[in-house]
Every structure is written in C-alpha cells, then in structure tokens.
Coordinates of C-alpha atoms and ligand atoms in Angstrom, one line a residue:
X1 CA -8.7 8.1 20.6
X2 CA -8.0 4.5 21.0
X3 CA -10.0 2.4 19.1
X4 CA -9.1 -1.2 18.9
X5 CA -7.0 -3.4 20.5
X6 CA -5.2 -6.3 18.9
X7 CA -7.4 -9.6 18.4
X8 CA -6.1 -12.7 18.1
X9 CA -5.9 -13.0 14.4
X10 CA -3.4 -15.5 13.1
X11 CA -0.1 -13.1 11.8
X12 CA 0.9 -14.6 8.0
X13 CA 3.9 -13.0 6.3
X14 CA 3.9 -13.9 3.0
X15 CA 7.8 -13.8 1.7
X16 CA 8.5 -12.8 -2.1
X17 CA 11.8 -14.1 -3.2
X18 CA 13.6 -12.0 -5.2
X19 CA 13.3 -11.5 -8.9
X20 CA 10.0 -13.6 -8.7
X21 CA 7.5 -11.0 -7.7
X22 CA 6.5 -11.0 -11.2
X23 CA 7.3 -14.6 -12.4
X24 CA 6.7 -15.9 -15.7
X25 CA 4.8 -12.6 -16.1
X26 CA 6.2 -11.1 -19.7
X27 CA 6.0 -7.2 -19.5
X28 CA 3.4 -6.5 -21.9
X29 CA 1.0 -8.2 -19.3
X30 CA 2.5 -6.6 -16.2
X31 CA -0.4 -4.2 -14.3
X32 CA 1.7 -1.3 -13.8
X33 CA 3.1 0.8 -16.0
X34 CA 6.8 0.8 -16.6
X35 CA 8.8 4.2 -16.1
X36 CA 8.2 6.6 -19.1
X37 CA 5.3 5.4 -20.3
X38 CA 3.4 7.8 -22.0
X39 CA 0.2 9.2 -20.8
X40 CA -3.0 10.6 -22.4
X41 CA -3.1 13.9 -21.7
X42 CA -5.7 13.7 -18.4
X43 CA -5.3 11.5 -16.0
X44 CA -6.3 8.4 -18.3
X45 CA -4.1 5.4 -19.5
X46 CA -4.5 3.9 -22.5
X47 CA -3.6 0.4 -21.9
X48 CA -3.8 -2.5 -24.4
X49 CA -6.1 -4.2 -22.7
X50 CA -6.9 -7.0 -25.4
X51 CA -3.2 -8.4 -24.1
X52 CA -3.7 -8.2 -20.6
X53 CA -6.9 -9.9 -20.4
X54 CA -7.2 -14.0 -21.2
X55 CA -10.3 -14.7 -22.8
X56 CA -10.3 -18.8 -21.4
X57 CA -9.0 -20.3 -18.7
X58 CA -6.0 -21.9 -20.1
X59 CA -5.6 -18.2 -21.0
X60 CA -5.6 -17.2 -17.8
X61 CA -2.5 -19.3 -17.1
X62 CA -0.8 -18.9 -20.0
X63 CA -1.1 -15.2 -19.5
X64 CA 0.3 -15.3 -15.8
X65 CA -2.4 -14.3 -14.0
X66 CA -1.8 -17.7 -11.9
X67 CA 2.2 -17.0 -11.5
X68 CA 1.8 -13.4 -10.5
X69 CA -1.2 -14.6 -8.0
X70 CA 1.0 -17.2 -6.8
X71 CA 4.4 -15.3 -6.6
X72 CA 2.3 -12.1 -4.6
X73 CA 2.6 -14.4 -1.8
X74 CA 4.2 -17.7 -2.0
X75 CA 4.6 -19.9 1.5
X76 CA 7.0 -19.1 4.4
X77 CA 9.7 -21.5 4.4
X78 CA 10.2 -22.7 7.8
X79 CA 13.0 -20.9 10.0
X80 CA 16.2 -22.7 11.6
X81 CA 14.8 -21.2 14.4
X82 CA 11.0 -22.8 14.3
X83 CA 13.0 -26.0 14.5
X84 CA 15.2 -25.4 17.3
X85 CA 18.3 -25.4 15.1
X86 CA 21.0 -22.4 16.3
X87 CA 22.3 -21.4 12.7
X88 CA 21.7 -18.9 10.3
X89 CA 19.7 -20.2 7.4
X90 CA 20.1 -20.0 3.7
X91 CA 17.0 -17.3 3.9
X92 CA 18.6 -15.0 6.6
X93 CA 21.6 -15.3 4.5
X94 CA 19.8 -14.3 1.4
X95 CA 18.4 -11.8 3.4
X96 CA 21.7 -10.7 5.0
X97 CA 23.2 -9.5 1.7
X98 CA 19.8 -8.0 -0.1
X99 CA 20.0 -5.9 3.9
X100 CA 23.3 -4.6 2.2
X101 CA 22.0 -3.4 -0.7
X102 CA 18.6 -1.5 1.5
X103 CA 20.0 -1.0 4.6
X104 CA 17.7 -1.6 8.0
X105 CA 16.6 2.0 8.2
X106 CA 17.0 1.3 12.5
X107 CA 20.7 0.4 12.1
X108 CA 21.1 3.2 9.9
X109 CA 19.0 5.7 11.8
X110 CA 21.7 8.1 12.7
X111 CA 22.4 8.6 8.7
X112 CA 18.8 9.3 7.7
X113 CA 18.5 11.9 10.9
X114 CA 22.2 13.5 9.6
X115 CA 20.0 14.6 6.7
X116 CA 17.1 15.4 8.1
X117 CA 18.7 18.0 10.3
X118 CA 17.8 21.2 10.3
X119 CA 15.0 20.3 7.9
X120 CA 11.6 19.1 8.2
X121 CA 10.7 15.2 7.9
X122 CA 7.1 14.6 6.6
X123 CA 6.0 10.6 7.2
X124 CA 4.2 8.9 4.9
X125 CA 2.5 5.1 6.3
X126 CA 1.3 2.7 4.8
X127 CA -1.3 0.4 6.6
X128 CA -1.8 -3.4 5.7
X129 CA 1.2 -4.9 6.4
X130 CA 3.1 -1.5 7.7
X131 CA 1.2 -0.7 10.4
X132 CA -1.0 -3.5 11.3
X133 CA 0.1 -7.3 10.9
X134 CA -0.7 -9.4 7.9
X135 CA -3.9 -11.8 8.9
X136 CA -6.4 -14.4 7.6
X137 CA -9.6 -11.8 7.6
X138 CA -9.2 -8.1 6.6
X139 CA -12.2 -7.1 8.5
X140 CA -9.2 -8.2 11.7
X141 CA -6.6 -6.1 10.5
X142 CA -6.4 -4.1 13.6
X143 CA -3.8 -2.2 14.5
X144 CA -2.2 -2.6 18.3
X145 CA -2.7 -0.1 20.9
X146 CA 1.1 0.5 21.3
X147 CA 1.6 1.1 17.5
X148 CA -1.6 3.5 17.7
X149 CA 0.3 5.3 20.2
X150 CA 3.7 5.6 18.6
X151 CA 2.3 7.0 15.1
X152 CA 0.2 9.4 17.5
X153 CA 3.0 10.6 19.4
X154 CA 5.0 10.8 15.4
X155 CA 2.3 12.9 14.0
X156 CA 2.9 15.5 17.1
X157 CA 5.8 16.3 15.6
X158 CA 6.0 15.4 12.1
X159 CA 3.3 15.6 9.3
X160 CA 1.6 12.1 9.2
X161 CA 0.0 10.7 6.7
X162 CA -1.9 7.3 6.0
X163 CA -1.7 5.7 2.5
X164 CA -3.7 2.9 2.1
X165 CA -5.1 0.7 -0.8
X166 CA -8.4 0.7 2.1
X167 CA -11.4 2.7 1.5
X168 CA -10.4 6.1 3.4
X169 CA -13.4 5.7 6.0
X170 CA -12.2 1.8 6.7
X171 CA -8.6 2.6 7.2
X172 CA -10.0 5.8 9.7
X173 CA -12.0 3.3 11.5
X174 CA -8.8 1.4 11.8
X175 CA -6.6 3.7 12.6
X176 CA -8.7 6.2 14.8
X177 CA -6.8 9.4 15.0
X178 CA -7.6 12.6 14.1
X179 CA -4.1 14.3 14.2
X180 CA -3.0 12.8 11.0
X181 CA -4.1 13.2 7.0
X182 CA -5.8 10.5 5.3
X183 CA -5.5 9.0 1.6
X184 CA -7.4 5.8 1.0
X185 CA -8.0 3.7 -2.4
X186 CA -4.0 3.8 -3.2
X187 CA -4.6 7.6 -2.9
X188 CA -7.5 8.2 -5.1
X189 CA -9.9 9.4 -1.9
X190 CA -7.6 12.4 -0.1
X191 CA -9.3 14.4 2.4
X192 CA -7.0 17.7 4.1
X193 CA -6.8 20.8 5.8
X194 CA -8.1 24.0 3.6
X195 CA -4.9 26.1 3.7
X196 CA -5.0 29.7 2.8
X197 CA -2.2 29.9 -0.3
X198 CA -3.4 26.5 -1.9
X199 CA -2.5 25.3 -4.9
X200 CA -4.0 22.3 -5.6
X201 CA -7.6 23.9 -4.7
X202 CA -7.6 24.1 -8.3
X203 CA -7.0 21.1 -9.4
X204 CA -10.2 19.2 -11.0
X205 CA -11.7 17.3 -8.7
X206 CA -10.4 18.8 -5.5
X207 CA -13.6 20.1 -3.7
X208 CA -14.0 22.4 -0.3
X209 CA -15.7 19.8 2.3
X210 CA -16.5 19.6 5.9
X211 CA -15.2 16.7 7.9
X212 CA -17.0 14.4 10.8
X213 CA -15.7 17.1 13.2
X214 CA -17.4 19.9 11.0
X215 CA -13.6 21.2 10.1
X216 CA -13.4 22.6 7.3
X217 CA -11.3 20.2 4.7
X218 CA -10.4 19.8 0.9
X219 CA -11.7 16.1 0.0
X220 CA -9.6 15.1 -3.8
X221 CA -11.0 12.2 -5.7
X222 CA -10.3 12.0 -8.8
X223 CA -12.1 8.9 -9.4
X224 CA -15.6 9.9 -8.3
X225 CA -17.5 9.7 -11.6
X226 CA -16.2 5.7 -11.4
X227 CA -17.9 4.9 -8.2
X228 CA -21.3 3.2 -9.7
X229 CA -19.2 1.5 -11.8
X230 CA -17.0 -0.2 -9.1
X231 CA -20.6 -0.9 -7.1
X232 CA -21.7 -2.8 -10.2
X233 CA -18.8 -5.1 -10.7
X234 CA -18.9 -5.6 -6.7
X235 CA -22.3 -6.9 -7.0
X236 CA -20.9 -8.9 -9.9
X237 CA -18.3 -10.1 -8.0
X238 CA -19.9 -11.1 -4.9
X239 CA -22.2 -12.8 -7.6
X240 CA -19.6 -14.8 -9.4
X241 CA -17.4 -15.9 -6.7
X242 CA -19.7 -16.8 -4.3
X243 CA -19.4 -21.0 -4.7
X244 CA -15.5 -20.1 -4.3
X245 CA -15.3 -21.2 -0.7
X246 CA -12.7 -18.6 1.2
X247 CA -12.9 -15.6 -1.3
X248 CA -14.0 -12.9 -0.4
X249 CA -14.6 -9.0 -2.0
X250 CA -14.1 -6.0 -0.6
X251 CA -15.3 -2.3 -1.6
X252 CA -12.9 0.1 -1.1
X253 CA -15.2 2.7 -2.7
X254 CA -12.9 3.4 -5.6
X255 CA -11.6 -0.1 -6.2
X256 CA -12.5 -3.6 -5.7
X257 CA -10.3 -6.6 -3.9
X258 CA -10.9 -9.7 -4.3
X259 CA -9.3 -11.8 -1.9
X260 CA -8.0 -15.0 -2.3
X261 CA -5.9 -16.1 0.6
X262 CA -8.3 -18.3 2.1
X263 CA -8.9 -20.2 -1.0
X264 CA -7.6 -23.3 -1.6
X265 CA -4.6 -23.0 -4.2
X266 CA -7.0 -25.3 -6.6
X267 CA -9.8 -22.9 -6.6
X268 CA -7.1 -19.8 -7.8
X269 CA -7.9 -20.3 -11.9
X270 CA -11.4 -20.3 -10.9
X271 CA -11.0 -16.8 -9.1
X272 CA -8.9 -15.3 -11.4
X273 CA -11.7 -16.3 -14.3
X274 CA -14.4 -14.9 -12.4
X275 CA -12.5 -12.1 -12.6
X276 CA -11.6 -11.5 -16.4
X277 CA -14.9 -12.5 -16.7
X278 CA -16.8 -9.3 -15.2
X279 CA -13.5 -7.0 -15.8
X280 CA -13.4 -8.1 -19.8
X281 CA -16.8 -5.8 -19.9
X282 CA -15.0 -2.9 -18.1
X283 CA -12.2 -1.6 -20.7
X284 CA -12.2 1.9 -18.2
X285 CA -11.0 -0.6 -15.5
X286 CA -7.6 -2.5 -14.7
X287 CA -6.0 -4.8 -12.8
X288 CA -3.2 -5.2 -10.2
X289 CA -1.8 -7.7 -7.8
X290 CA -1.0 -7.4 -4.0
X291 CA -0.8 -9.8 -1.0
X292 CA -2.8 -12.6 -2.3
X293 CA -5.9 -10.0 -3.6
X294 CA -6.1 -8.8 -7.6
X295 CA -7.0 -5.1 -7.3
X296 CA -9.5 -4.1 -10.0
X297 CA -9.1 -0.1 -10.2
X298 CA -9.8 3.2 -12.6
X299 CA -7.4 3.4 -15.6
X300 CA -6.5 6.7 -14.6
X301 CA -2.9 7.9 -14.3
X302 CA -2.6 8.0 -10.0
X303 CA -1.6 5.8 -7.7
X304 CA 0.5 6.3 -4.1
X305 CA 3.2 8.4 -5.5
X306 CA 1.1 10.8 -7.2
X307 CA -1.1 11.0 -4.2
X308 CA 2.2 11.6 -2.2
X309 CA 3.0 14.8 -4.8
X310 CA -0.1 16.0 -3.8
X311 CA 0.0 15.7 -0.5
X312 CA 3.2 17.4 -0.1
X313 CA 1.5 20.0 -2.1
X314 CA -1.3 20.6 -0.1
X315 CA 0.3 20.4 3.4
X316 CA 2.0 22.9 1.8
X317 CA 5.9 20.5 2.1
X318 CA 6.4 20.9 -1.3
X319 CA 10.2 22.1 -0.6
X320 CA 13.3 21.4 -0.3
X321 CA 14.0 21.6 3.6
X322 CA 11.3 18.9 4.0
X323 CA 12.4 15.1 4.0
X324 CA 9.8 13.0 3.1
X325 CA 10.0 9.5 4.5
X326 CA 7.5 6.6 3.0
X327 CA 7.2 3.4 5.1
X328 CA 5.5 0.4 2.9
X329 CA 5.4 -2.9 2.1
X330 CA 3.4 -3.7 -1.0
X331 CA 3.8 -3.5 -4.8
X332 CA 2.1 -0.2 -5.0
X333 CA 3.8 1.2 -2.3
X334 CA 6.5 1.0 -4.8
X335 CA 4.9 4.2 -6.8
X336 CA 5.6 6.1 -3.9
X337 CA 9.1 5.1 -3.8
X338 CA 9.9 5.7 -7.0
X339 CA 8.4 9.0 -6.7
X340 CA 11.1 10.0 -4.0
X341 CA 13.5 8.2 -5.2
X342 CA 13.5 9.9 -9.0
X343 CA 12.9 13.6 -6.9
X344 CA 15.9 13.1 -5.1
X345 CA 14.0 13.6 -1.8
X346 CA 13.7 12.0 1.4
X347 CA 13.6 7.9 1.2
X348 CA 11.4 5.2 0.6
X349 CA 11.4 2.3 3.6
X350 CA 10.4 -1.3 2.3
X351 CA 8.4 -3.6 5.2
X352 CA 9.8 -7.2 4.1
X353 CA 11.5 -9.9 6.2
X354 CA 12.5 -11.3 2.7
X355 CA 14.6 -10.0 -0.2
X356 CA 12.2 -8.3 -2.5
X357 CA 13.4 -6.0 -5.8
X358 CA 12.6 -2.0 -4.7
X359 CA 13.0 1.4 -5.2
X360 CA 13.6 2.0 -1.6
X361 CA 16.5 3.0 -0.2
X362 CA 16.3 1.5 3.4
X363 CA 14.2 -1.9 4.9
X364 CA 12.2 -3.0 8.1
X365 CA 11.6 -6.2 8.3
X366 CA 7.8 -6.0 10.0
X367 CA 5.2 -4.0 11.1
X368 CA 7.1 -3.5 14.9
X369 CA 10.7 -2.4 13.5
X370 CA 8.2 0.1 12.0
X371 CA 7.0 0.6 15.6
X372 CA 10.5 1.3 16.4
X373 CA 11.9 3.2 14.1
X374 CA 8.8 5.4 14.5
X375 CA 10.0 5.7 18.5
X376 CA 13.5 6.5 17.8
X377 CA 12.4 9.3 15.5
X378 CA 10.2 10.8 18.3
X379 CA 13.3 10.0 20.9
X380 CA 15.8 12.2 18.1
X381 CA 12.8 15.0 17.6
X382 CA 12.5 15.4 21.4
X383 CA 16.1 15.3 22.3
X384 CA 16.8 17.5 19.8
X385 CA 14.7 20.1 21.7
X386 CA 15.5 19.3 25.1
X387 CA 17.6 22.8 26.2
Ligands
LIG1 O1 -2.2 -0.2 0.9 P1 -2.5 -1.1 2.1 O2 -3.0 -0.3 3.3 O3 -1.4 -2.0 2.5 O4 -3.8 -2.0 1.7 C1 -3.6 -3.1 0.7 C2 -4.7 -4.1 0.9 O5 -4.7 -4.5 2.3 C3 -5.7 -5.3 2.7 O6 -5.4 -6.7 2.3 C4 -4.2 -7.2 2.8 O7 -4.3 -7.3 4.2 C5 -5.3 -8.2 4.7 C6 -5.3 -8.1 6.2 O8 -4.0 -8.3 6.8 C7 -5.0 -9.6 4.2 O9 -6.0 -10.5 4.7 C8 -4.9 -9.6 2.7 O10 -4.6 -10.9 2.2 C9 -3.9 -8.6 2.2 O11 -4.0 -8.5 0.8 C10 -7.1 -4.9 2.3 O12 -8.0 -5.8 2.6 C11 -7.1 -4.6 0.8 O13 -8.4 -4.0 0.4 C12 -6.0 -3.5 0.5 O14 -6.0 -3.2 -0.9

C-alpha cells in the first residue's frame, strides 16, 4: 500500500563531530545510562535526578543542557563541492579515516552476506533519518515511494521490523505496510504476530490484541500505566512553550518531544527551561537528546535494544542461525547496537555522513545508501535462489 509520496520538504543533515556528541556534558548529567549500571529489580531506574535537573537558568547551562542541545545537531559546514572546488575536504577526510574504523556496510556487503549465509538475516529500521530524510516539520517526514518499495520487497524475504522514537500508529501512517512488525516510542509500544510456543506471552504487560485488520496480535507496552502522565505534561508543554516562536511538541503516546529546530538558537535556554520546569514535578520521568528535540520519557529500564531482545523473541529469532542487522542513525539507536554488538550477533549499521562515536560495526552515510544496501540484499536473497 503506497501511502505517500515525497513532498518537498527542505532535507537538513545535521553533522556531529566526533567526541562532541556529548560536549561539555560531565557523565553524571548524561541521559543514558552508562554500561553496567545497576537496575532496580523491575523495569525502573533509579536515577539521581536532583543532578540532572538545573533548578535556574544559569543552571541549565551550567549543567549542559545547552551543549548537548547544541552538539545534537550543530550546522553543516559547507562542502568543497557546494562551492565548485574539485578536492576532498578536511571533513571527507575526517570522514575517510572514521569510514575505516565502521566500514560502508555497501562496500563491504560481500563480508556481511559471507556471514549471513546459510543463516537467517532479521532487519531491524529505524525511521527518522534512516528511512525517510531529515526535514524542517516532522508532520513532512514522509518516506519516498522508491524507499517504501525497497523495505517492502526486504520484508518479503527477511523479518522487518520498524523501530522508531514515533508513536507506533504515526510511524504506520508513515510507513504504510502491513508485511512488517512495528515498535514505536523507542520500543515501548510493540504490536506482533500471536505465535503458538510464545514466550514472551508472559511477560507483564504483553497483552493478546486484535489489529486494524482484525488479525490476531500480541500488543507489549510496558509503559501503559504512564500514558496520563505524558498527556499532562503535553498540555503543559504546549502551555509553556507556546511564546517560543518555532517549537513545537509532539505526542508520541509514551513520550513527549519537544522540538527545537526551528527556534532561533537565542530562544534554546528558554526551551530547555520550559522544560525542567514541568519535568522537575515528574521525578518518574527523564530526559534524552536526539536531532535537535529533548525526549522526555518513563524512567523505566527499555529502550531500542531491549525492544530488539524482544522482538527477536517473539518472531521467534531468538537463535543463533539468525543475523540480526540494525540500520539507525540516532543516539538511541545506539541501545540497539550495543545490544548486538555485546551478544555477538549480527551488526549494528550507523546512518551518518559525519564521524560520530558508535557501537556499530559498519556506516551509511544517508537515508538512500540505506535504499541501497537494502536492494543489494534483496539482489543476494534472490540470486541466491535462482536454480
Ligand atoms: O527513532 P526515530 O524514528 O529516528 O525518531 C526520532 C525522532 O524523529 C522525529 O524527529 C526528528 O525528525 C524530524 C523529521 O525529519 C525532524 O524535524 C526533527 O528535528 C528530528 O528530531 C520525530 O518527530 C520525533 O518524535 C522522534 O522521536
């Protein structure tokens, strides 16, 4: 089912150098937790939220709220190749030897295949910046019709999943096909096929559902009892920023964005106050940072990797002749990568045209390498088959 085609949306990338995504941010106030941290015994963090959160403005600088909404996206530097100059720049350079280190998962395509054959590979996407173009207006962040068609013609032969920090039904409406398994809200809203020897049927919050095609369907959120509570501090936000010209809030049903991309760079202490402002009342809620939006989500222990774990587990993948490959651009794609990375399964591919610190193992630079690599892996599936 095509859905949308692409509009004309002005395409932003929004480079992170290296070793900046998290400048002048000291680590107590960083919004993820670092590896080994311990958890509560559920699925709740304890975090020590009296650090994290300034209780002034001059706090919220100090702290690094400003840095870390600055570094999430700081300007593109202008190309050689804007100007007409025929040379490879000091960025493509840059970029050259970080390429060494994560290798373009195109030019290395007939090394990830070696390993994938005679195995399954199960694909796990990202949307916002993965699958559809960076732009201006989120409500525009369609996808095109020829990269609808290559992740339908992937998902005929591969287990396909969408990851996205999107609410599950916006990131549907987006992507429009009913062949591949959604989880939306960094993987707090999960909806599935009921298989017979499930496992994960018995995990807490994992209900029996029917889906807008009256299949049958597991839906997982293990958020649900937060959702009033993200409502109210939408309202609140709305409320709060609305004399900030260009933000804007969105409702992903489980979290809350608050987007700052079309603000002038003045106005960003007053966004990032409006935010400590309603979140300081919310100790259950937290903070993190993505392509110039601060994420205000549950302080409960899942993000992307975990909701990859499960996935795996429900689509019943959960072994070792399945090679899990996750395509993603953003910080908490970087959950998910770590998650394959530490299993020793499968590989994590970064979406960056600039050198970024990761725990993938391969790069793309944008959404149509993705496109492409996405091809080639159909063109290997089906040749493979041919007699
Ligand atoms: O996990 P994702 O699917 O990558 O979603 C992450 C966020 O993506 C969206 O915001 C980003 O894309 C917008 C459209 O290109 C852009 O305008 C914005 O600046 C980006 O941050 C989405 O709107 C957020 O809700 C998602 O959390």
């Amino acid at each position: 089912m095509d859905l949308k085609s692409n509009h004309n949306s002005p395409v932003l990338t929004d480079p992170v150098p290296v070793n900046k995504s998290r400048l002048g941010m000291p680590s107590s106030l960083m919004p993820y937790s670092p590896p080994g941290q311990a958890f509560s015994s559920g699925l709740y963090l304890t975090i020590p939220r009296r650090k994290v959160i300034p209780g002034k403005l001059d706090d919220v600088r100090a702290s690094g709220w400003l840095d870390a909404m600055k570094s999430s996206s700081p300007p593109r530097k202008k190309l050689n190749k804007d100007l007409g100059i025929d040379f490879v720049s000091e960025e493509e350079l840059a970029y050259r030897s970080w390429a060494l280190k994560y290798p373009s998962a195109i030019s290395s395509f007939e090394q990830i295949i070696s390993h994938a054959t005679g195995k399954r590979l199960a694909l796990f996407l990202d949307y916002d910046g993965t699958l559809a173009k960076i732009v201006v207006d989120p409500e525009r962040a369609f996808m095109s019709n020829a990269m609808r068609t290559a992740v339908r013609n992937v998902a005929k032969y591969f287990p396909t999943a969408i990851v996205s920090g999107r609410s599950r039904d916006k990131v549907y409406e987006f992507v429009g096909l009913t062949d591949v398994h959604y989880a939306g809200c960094h993987g707090m809203d999960i909806v599935g096929p009921v298989r017979e020897s499930m496992t994960v049927a018995n995990h807490p919050n994992c209900i029996r559902s029917t889906d807008k095609q009256g299949k049958e369907v597991f839906l997982f959120q293990p958020a649900s009892e937060f959702i009033p509570m993200i409502d109210e501090v939408f309202r609140s936000l709305i409320e709060n920023t609305k004399d900030i010209e260009g933000a804007r809030v969105e409702n992903n049903k489980f979290c809350v964005s608050v987007h700052y991309r079309t603000v002038d760079e003045k106005s960003w202490p007053a966004v990032a106050q409006c935010v400590h402002e309603v979140l300081k009342d919310y100790p259950r809620l937290r903070l993190s940072y993505g392509r110039k939006v601060l994420e205000i989500r549950p302080v409960i222990n899942w993000n992307k990797g975990k909701a990859v774990e499960f996935l795996l587990e429900s689509l019943e993948l959960d072994s070792d002749d399945v090679v899990p490959i996750y395509i993603g651009d953003d910080k908490t794609d970087e959950d998910a990568f770590k998650v394959l990375r530490e299993k020793n399964r499968g590989y994590g591919i970064l979406v960056s045209s600039v050198p970024k610190e990761t725990s993938a193992f391969y790069s793309l630079r944008d959404p149509s390498e993705v496109m492409e690599f996405l091809k080639s892996l159909v063109r290997w599936k089906k040749s493979a088959a041919a007699p």
